[in-house]
Short mmCIF file of C-alpha atoms and ligand atoms in Angstrom, two decimals:
data_model
loop_
_atom_site.label_atom_id
_atom_site.label_comp_id
_atom_site.label_asym_id
_atom_site.label_seq_id
_atom_site.Cartn_x
_atom_site.Cartn_y
_atom_site.Cartn_z
CA MET A 17 119.66 97.95 87.06
CA ALA A 18 116.69 99.71 85.52
CA ASP A 19 114.26 98.45 88.16
CA SER A 20 116.47 99.30 91.13
CA PRO A 21 114.82 101.92 93.34
CA LEU A 22 117.93 104.05 92.93
CA ALA A 23 118.14 103.83 89.12
CA ALA A 24 118.00 107.27 87.48
CA PRO A 25 114.30 108.22 87.17
CA THR A 26 112.91 108.85 83.69
CA ALA A 27 109.79 110.72 84.88
CA PRO A 28 109.14 113.11 87.78
CA THR A 29 109.29 110.71 90.72
CA PHE A 30 107.97 110.69 94.27
CA TYR A 31 109.78 108.24 96.55
CA PHE A 32 108.24 106.28 99.38
CA ILE A 33 110.88 105.13 101.87
CA GLY A 34 109.64 102.34 104.15
CA VAL A 35 109.99 98.66 104.98
CA THR A 36 107.44 96.87 102.78
CA THR A 37 106.31 99.72 100.51
CA GLY A 38 104.98 97.44 97.75
CA GLN A 39 102.18 96.31 100.09
CA SER A 40 101.05 99.85 100.87
CA SER A 41 97.77 101.17 99.49
CA SER A 42 99.72 104.23 98.45
CA GLN A 43 100.95 102.52 95.30
CA ARG A 44 97.36 102.19 94.01
CA MET A 45 96.20 105.48 95.47
CA PHE A 46 99.08 107.59 94.16
CA PRO A 47 98.14 107.81 90.44
CA LEU A 48 94.55 108.69 91.40
CA TRP A 49 95.77 111.45 93.71
CA MET A 50 98.14 112.82 91.04
CA GLU A 51 95.27 112.89 88.53
CA ALA A 52 93.05 114.73 91.05
CA LEU A 53 95.84 117.22 91.81
CA GLY A 54 96.54 117.86 88.10
CA ARG A 55 100.01 116.22 88.20
CA PRO A 56 99.44 112.89 86.36
CA GLU A 57 103.04 112.80 85.13
CA VAL A 58 104.40 112.18 88.66
CA VAL A 59 105.14 108.52 89.42
CA TRP A 60 105.49 106.60 92.72
CA ARG A 61 108.62 104.63 93.56
CA GLY A 62 109.04 102.49 96.70
CA VAL A 63 112.39 102.12 98.49
CA ASP A 64 112.46 99.25 101.01
CA LEU A 65 115.07 99.32 103.75
CA PRO A 66 115.39 97.02 106.76
CA ILE A 67 114.54 98.52 110.17
CA HIS A 68 117.58 100.37 111.60
CA ALA A 69 119.39 100.04 108.26
CA ASP A 70 123.08 100.79 107.79
CA PRO A 71 123.50 104.61 107.89
CA GLU A 72 125.25 104.43 104.51
CA ARG A 73 122.04 103.11 102.91
CA TYR A 74 120.11 106.12 104.21
CA ARG A 75 122.78 108.45 102.89
CA GLN A 76 122.64 106.82 99.45
CA VAL A 77 118.88 107.29 99.22
CA VAL A 78 118.94 110.92 100.38
CA ALA A 79 121.91 111.73 98.09
CA HIS A 80 120.07 110.13 95.16
CA ILE A 81 117.04 112.35 95.75
CA ALA A 82 119.28 115.40 96.05
CA GLU A 83 121.24 114.63 92.89
CA GLN A 84 118.57 113.39 90.48
CA PRO A 85 116.76 116.28 88.78
CA LEU A 86 113.59 114.19 88.31
CA ALA A 87 113.49 113.07 91.95
CA LEU A 88 110.92 115.43 93.48
CA GLY A 89 111.07 114.29 97.10
CA ALA A 90 109.92 111.56 99.43
CA LEU A 91 107.66 110.36 102.18
CA VAL A 92 109.55 108.55 104.93
CA THR A 93 107.92 106.05 107.24
CA THR A 94 109.48 103.90 109.99
CA HIS A 95 112.99 105.27 109.18
CA LYS A 96 112.20 108.87 110.13
CA ILE A 97 114.71 109.05 112.98
CA ASP A 98 117.45 106.82 111.59
CA LEU A 99 117.40 108.52 108.18
CA LEU A 100 117.85 111.97 109.64
CA ALA A 101 120.54 110.79 112.05
CA ALA A 102 122.49 109.33 109.12
CA ALA A 103 122.01 112.11 106.58
CA ARG A 104 121.37 115.34 108.48
CA ASP A 105 124.22 117.18 106.72
CA LEU A 106 122.62 116.52 103.30
CA PHE A 107 119.63 118.72 104.19
CA GLY A 108 119.66 122.44 103.46
CA GLU A 109 116.81 123.14 105.86
CA LEU A 110 114.76 121.41 108.56
CA ASP A 111 111.42 122.71 109.81
CA PRO A 112 110.94 123.38 113.56
CA TYR A 113 109.12 120.06 114.12
CA ALA A 114 111.96 118.14 112.45
CA ARG A 115 114.46 119.93 114.68
CA ARG A 116 112.36 119.29 117.80
CA THR A 117 111.75 115.61 117.12
CA ASP A 118 115.00 114.84 115.22
CA GLU A 119 113.06 113.08 112.48
CA VAL A 120 111.88 113.70 108.92
CA SER A 121 108.78 112.29 107.29
CA SER A 122 108.83 114.59 104.27
CA ILE A 123 111.73 115.43 101.96
CA ALA A 124 111.13 118.16 99.39
CA LYS A 125 113.37 120.26 97.14
CA GLU A 126 113.26 124.02 97.26
CA GLY A 127 115.69 126.00 95.12
CA GLY A 128 117.91 122.95 94.70
CA ARG A 129 118.19 122.34 98.46
CA LEU A 130 116.64 119.47 100.38
CA VAL A 131 114.05 120.57 102.92
CA GLY A 132 113.07 118.08 105.62
CA ARG A 133 109.86 118.30 107.59
CA ALA A 134 108.32 116.28 110.36
CA THR A 135 104.66 116.09 109.36
CA ASP A 136 103.64 113.51 111.98
CA PRO A 137 102.87 115.96 114.79
CA VAL A 138 100.22 117.47 112.50
CA ALA A 139 99.04 114.28 110.75
CA GLY A 140 99.06 112.13 113.90
CA GLY A 141 97.62 114.98 115.91
CA LEU A 142 94.68 115.47 113.53
CA SER A 143 93.94 111.74 113.67
CA LEU A 144 94.18 111.57 117.45
CA ASP A 145 91.96 114.63 117.92
CA ALA A 146 89.32 113.04 115.68
CA ILE A 147 89.41 109.83 117.76
CA LEU A 148 89.24 111.54 121.18
CA GLY A 149 87.16 114.66 120.61
CA VAL A 150 87.70 117.84 122.63
CA ASP A 151 88.37 117.87 126.35
CA TYR A 152 88.80 114.09 126.40
CA PHE A 153 91.15 113.83 129.36
CA ALA A 154 89.18 116.26 131.55
CA ARG A 155 85.93 114.48 130.65
CA THR A 156 87.24 110.99 131.38
CA GLY A 157 90.30 111.15 133.65
CA GLY A 158 92.03 108.70 131.30
CA GLU A 159 95.80 108.45 130.95
CA VAL A 160 98.03 107.32 128.06
CA LEU A 161 100.13 104.20 127.48
CA LEU A 162 102.40 104.72 124.52
CA LEU A 163 103.94 101.45 123.37
CA GLY A 164 107.05 102.39 121.38
CA ALA A 165 109.16 105.54 121.64
CA GLY A 166 110.09 106.00 117.99
CA GLY A 167 109.24 108.71 115.49
CA SER A 168 105.46 108.61 115.73
CA ALA A 169 105.54 108.31 119.53
CA ALA A 170 107.67 111.46 119.66
CA ALA A 171 105.30 113.22 117.27
CA LEU A 172 102.22 112.30 119.31
CA SER A 173 103.96 113.31 122.54
CA LEU A 174 104.76 116.66 120.99
CA HIS A 175 101.13 117.05 119.95
CA LEU A 176 99.93 116.40 123.52
CA LEU A 177 102.61 118.66 125.03
CA GLN A 178 101.47 121.52 122.82
CA LYS A 179 97.75 121.24 123.57
CA PRO A 180 96.74 124.69 124.81
CA HIS A 181 93.63 123.56 126.73
CA PRO A 182 94.34 121.65 129.95
CA GLY A 183 91.40 119.28 129.31
CA ASP A 184 93.15 118.02 126.18
CA ARG A 185 96.28 117.07 128.11
CA PRO A 186 96.46 113.77 130.01
CA ARG A 187 97.73 113.75 133.58
CA ARG A 188 100.20 110.96 132.83
CA VAL A 189 101.84 109.37 129.78
CA VAL A 190 103.70 106.08 130.22
CA VAL A 191 106.12 105.41 127.36
CA VAL A 192 107.55 101.92 126.81
CA ASN A 193 110.40 101.08 124.48
CA ARG A 194 112.75 98.21 123.78
CA SER A 195 115.98 100.22 123.49
CA ALA A 196 117.07 102.75 126.11
CA GLY A 197 118.32 105.18 123.46
CA ARG A 198 114.88 105.97 122.07
CA LEU A 199 113.51 106.59 125.58
CA ALA A 200 116.39 108.93 126.38
CA ARG A 201 115.78 110.80 123.15
CA LEU A 202 112.10 111.22 123.90
CA ARG A 203 112.81 112.31 127.46
CA GLN A 204 115.22 114.93 126.14
CA MET A 205 112.48 116.34 123.89
CA VAL A 206 109.87 116.32 126.67
CA GLU A 207 112.21 118.09 129.07
CA GLN A 208 112.34 121.08 126.74
CA PHE A 209 108.73 121.80 127.75
CA ASP A 210 107.36 123.26 130.93
CA THR A 211 104.43 120.84 131.15
CA ASP A 212 101.89 119.52 133.65
CA ILE A 213 101.89 116.09 131.93
CA ARG A 214 103.84 113.52 133.93
CA PHE A 215 105.89 111.36 131.55
CA GLU A 216 107.18 108.01 132.78
CA TYR A 217 109.69 105.96 130.80
CA VAL A 218 109.85 102.17 130.90
CA GLN A 219 112.49 100.16 129.10
CA ASN A 220 110.86 96.86 128.29
CA GLU A 221 110.11 94.47 125.46
CA ARG A 222 108.24 91.78 127.42
CA PRO A 223 104.55 91.68 126.52
CA GLN A 224 103.68 90.41 130.03
CA ARG A 225 105.15 93.59 131.53
CA ASN A 226 103.11 95.68 129.08
CA ASP A 227 99.99 93.80 130.21
CA GLU A 228 100.77 94.89 133.78
CA LEU A 229 101.23 98.51 132.74
CA LEU A 230 97.91 98.29 130.90
CA ALA A 231 96.14 96.84 133.93
CA ALA A 232 97.39 99.73 136.10
CA LEU A 233 95.73 102.39 133.92
CA PRO A 234 92.53 104.13 135.02
CA PRO A 235 89.33 103.59 133.00
CA ALA A 236 89.04 105.46 129.68
CA SER A 237 92.80 105.47 129.13
CA LEU A 238 94.29 105.62 125.66
CA VAL A 239 96.63 102.81 124.55
CA ILE A 240 98.66 103.30 121.40
CA ASN A 241 100.62 100.64 119.54
CA ALA A 242 103.50 102.68 118.10
CA THR A 243 105.95 99.77 118.00
CA GLY A 244 105.25 98.68 114.42
CA MET A 245 104.56 95.17 115.78
CA GLY A 246 101.82 93.52 113.74
CA LYS A 247 103.16 95.10 110.56
CA ASP A 248 106.91 95.77 110.49
CA THR A 249 107.61 92.88 112.86
CA PRO A 250 105.35 89.98 113.88
CA GLY A 251 103.16 89.89 116.97
CA SER A 252 101.82 92.43 119.42
CA PRO A 253 103.41 94.26 122.33
CA LEU A 254 100.63 92.74 124.51
CA THR A 255 99.69 89.13 125.23
CA ASP A 256 96.24 87.77 124.43
CA ASP A 257 95.52 87.90 128.18
CA ALA A 258 95.91 91.68 128.34
CA ARG A 259 92.86 93.56 129.62
CA PHE A 260 92.19 96.94 128.04
CA PRO A 261 90.82 99.70 130.28
CA GLN A 262 87.03 99.88 130.61
CA ASN A 263 85.70 102.59 128.24
CA GLY A 264 89.24 102.95 126.93
CA VAL A 265 90.62 103.78 123.51
CA ALA A 266 92.93 101.42 121.60
CA TRP A 267 94.76 102.95 118.66
CA GLU A 268 96.87 100.87 116.28
CA LEU A 269 98.96 103.22 114.15
CA ASN A 270 98.99 100.86 111.18
CA TYR A 271 96.13 99.91 108.90
CA ARG A 272 97.70 96.92 107.14
CA GLY A 273 99.55 93.79 108.18
CA GLU A 274 98.58 91.14 110.68
CA LEU A 275 97.56 93.87 113.16
CA ASP A 276 97.53 91.55 116.17
CA PHE A 277 97.11 94.45 118.61
CA LEU A 278 94.00 95.58 116.71
CA ARG A 279 92.62 92.04 116.82
CA GLN A 280 93.24 91.89 120.58
CA ALA A 281 91.46 95.21 121.10
CA ARG A 282 88.52 94.29 118.86
CA ALA A 283 87.99 91.08 120.81
CA GLN A 284 87.27 93.23 123.91
CA ARG A 285 85.40 96.03 122.16
CA THR A 286 81.94 95.13 123.42
CA ALA A 287 82.83 93.68 126.81
CA ARG A 288 84.99 96.63 127.80
CA SER A 289 83.21 99.37 125.78
CA LEU A 290 86.38 100.17 123.88
CA THR A 291 86.83 102.63 121.08
CA VAL A 292 89.14 100.90 118.59
CA ALA A 293 90.87 102.74 115.76
CA ASP A 294 93.42 101.80 113.13
CA GLY A 295 95.90 103.99 111.25
CA TRP A 296 93.89 104.67 108.12
CA ASP A 297 93.07 108.34 108.87
CA TYR A 298 96.65 108.87 110.00
CA PHE A 299 97.78 107.45 106.65
CA ILE A 300 95.54 109.84 104.71
CA HIS A 301 96.61 112.90 106.72
CA GLY A 302 100.27 111.86 106.52
CA TRP A 303 100.25 111.40 102.77
CA SER A 304 98.33 114.59 102.09
CA GLN A 305 100.71 116.62 104.27
CA VAL A 306 103.78 115.25 102.51
CA ILE A 307 102.35 115.50 98.98
CA SER A 308 101.35 119.10 99.67
CA HIS A 309 104.93 119.81 100.77
CA VAL A 310 106.76 117.93 98.00
CA LEU A 311 104.56 119.13 95.11
CA ALA A 312 104.00 122.57 96.65
CA VAL A 313 100.21 122.31 96.26
CA GLU A 314 97.51 123.47 98.67
CA ILE A 315 95.23 120.65 99.82
CA GLY A 316 92.14 122.23 101.37
CA PRO A 317 89.29 120.40 103.14
CA GLU A 318 87.35 119.73 99.92
CA MET A 319 90.35 118.26 98.12
CA LEU A 320 91.28 116.26 101.23
CA ALA A 321 87.78 114.72 101.28
CA ARG A 322 88.13 113.85 97.59
CA LEU A 323 91.58 112.32 98.06
CA SER A 324 90.33 110.38 101.06
CA GLN A 325 87.50 108.90 99.01
CA LEU A 326 89.85 107.98 96.15
CA ALA A 327 92.13 106.22 98.63
CA ALA A 328 89.20 104.36 100.22
CA ASP A 329 88.16 103.10 96.77
CA VAL A 330 91.50 101.28 96.32
CA ARG A 331 92.19 100.39 99.94
N1 NAP B 415 99.13 105.01 109.50
C1 NAP B 415 100.16 105.77 109.23
O1 NAP B 415 100.16 106.54 108.29
C2 NAP B 415 101.37 105.71 110.11
C3 NAP B 415 102.05 106.89 110.42
C4 NAP B 415 103.17 106.81 111.26
C5 NAP B 415 103.61 105.59 111.70
N2 NAP B 415 102.93 104.47 111.36
C6 NAP B 415 103.40 103.16 111.80
O2 NAP B 415 103.66 103.18 113.17
C7 NAP B 415 104.76 102.33 113.45
C8 NAP B 415 105.77 103.12 114.25
O3 NAP B 415 106.29 104.14 113.41
P1 NAP B 415 107.56 104.96 113.85
O4 NAP B 415 107.87 105.87 112.74
O5 NAP B 415 107.37 105.52 115.21
O6 NAP B 415 108.65 103.79 113.88
P2 NAP B 415 110.00 103.71 114.69
O7 NAP B 415 110.64 105.05 114.76
O8 NAP B 415 110.74 102.55 114.13
O9 NAP B 415 109.53 103.36 116.20
C9 NAP B 415 109.14 102.11 116.66
C10 NAP B 415 109.63 102.01 118.09
O10 NAP B 415 109.03 100.88 118.72
C11 NAP B 415 110.02 100.21 119.48
N3 NAP B 415 109.68 98.81 119.61
C12 NAP B 415 109.60 97.87 118.64
N4 NAP B 415 109.21 96.70 119.15
C13 NAP B 415 109.06 96.89 120.47
C14 NAP B 415 108.66 96.06 121.55
N5 NAP B 415 108.38 94.78 121.37
N6 NAP B 415 108.57 96.61 122.78
C15 NAP B 415 108.89 97.89 123.00
N7 NAP B 415 109.28 98.74 122.01
C16 NAP B 415 109.35 98.24 120.78
C17 NAP B 415 111.31 100.41 118.73
O11 NAP B 415 112.36 100.27 119.66
P3 NAP B 415 113.90 100.05 119.27
O12 NAP B 415 114.53 101.39 119.45
O13 NAP B 415 114.39 99.07 120.27
O14 NAP B 415 113.92 99.54 117.86
C18 NAP B 415 111.15 101.82 118.18
O15 NAP B 415 111.67 102.82 119.05
C19 NAP B 415 105.31 101.84 112.11
O16 NAP B 415 104.88 100.54 111.89
C20 NAP B 415 104.72 102.80 111.10
O17 NAP B 415 104.48 102.18 109.86
C21 NAP B 415 101.81 104.50 110.59
#
């Protein structure tokens, strides 16, 4: 089928592997970015897979990119862990972050080999730093509630673990996840570090329990929705009765979808002096990191500002 995502490409092609890729701003943004980067011949192609897809589907997609000469590489969202678990042997090289977190968000080709990178620790880290500012945890005494223990939760944990200045590290991070496997995986990564951050792991999928964990946080704590709920799946990990911490920060990793968690946070923004952020900056950093890797182009601060503006124009 000519319009199948895995039909042989007829132009240099950049793949976007996600759940509902057709609804992403990236489809509109991509041609503008290629024009700005001097690569207008490169086209965008979305590959939609269900969450926790059959490993064979991941292998087919990765093998397709490896085998097709016009397939340049891919950005992977949501499937970062499952894809690597299913297709690790198809990669010629993995960068240190991919090895640490056992996930890939960027697939490029170098000398005929597939090179996987985890760009989220950098992209998510840049976004988080911009939201919090320097010395946030020393200034405020806030802690972190990380809802979800998937790829981006691991990346953000890694970012916090590697913060050189103590004031940028929270005292405590509580991580909540539905399946035990993802929590065990995250714990295994955290235990490779000699850290003063206390990680606590809670297996739970009941929003009422998350409300309780939220209520137990000190003021100024950071709450992150890294579950994909409100975009990949319906709802929010919290109930509408949840109370965000006074002077806290609520960060929804997505920028599109129903975004129920963002709505809940915005409803308390004034009353509880919340800082509320969505995933737009994360999206821009993530895409620029992966495009730089796949197309082997430098994207400096000036170009990043230009790309960011182009994306905002078609958001
Ligand atoms: N703005 C951006 O550019 C950007 C960048 C990165 C990520 N994101 C978004 O952030 C979300 C997470 O990404 P990801 O790569 O980390 O995905 P992921 O690897 O699929 O992780 C999601 C995790 O949340 C858990 N979860 C789902 N529903 C839950 C619930 N009700 N209670 C507790 N845990 C629950 C899942 O647990 P199970 O193991 O039980 O499935 C899974 O471990 C996605 O929607 C993605 O699109 C956005």
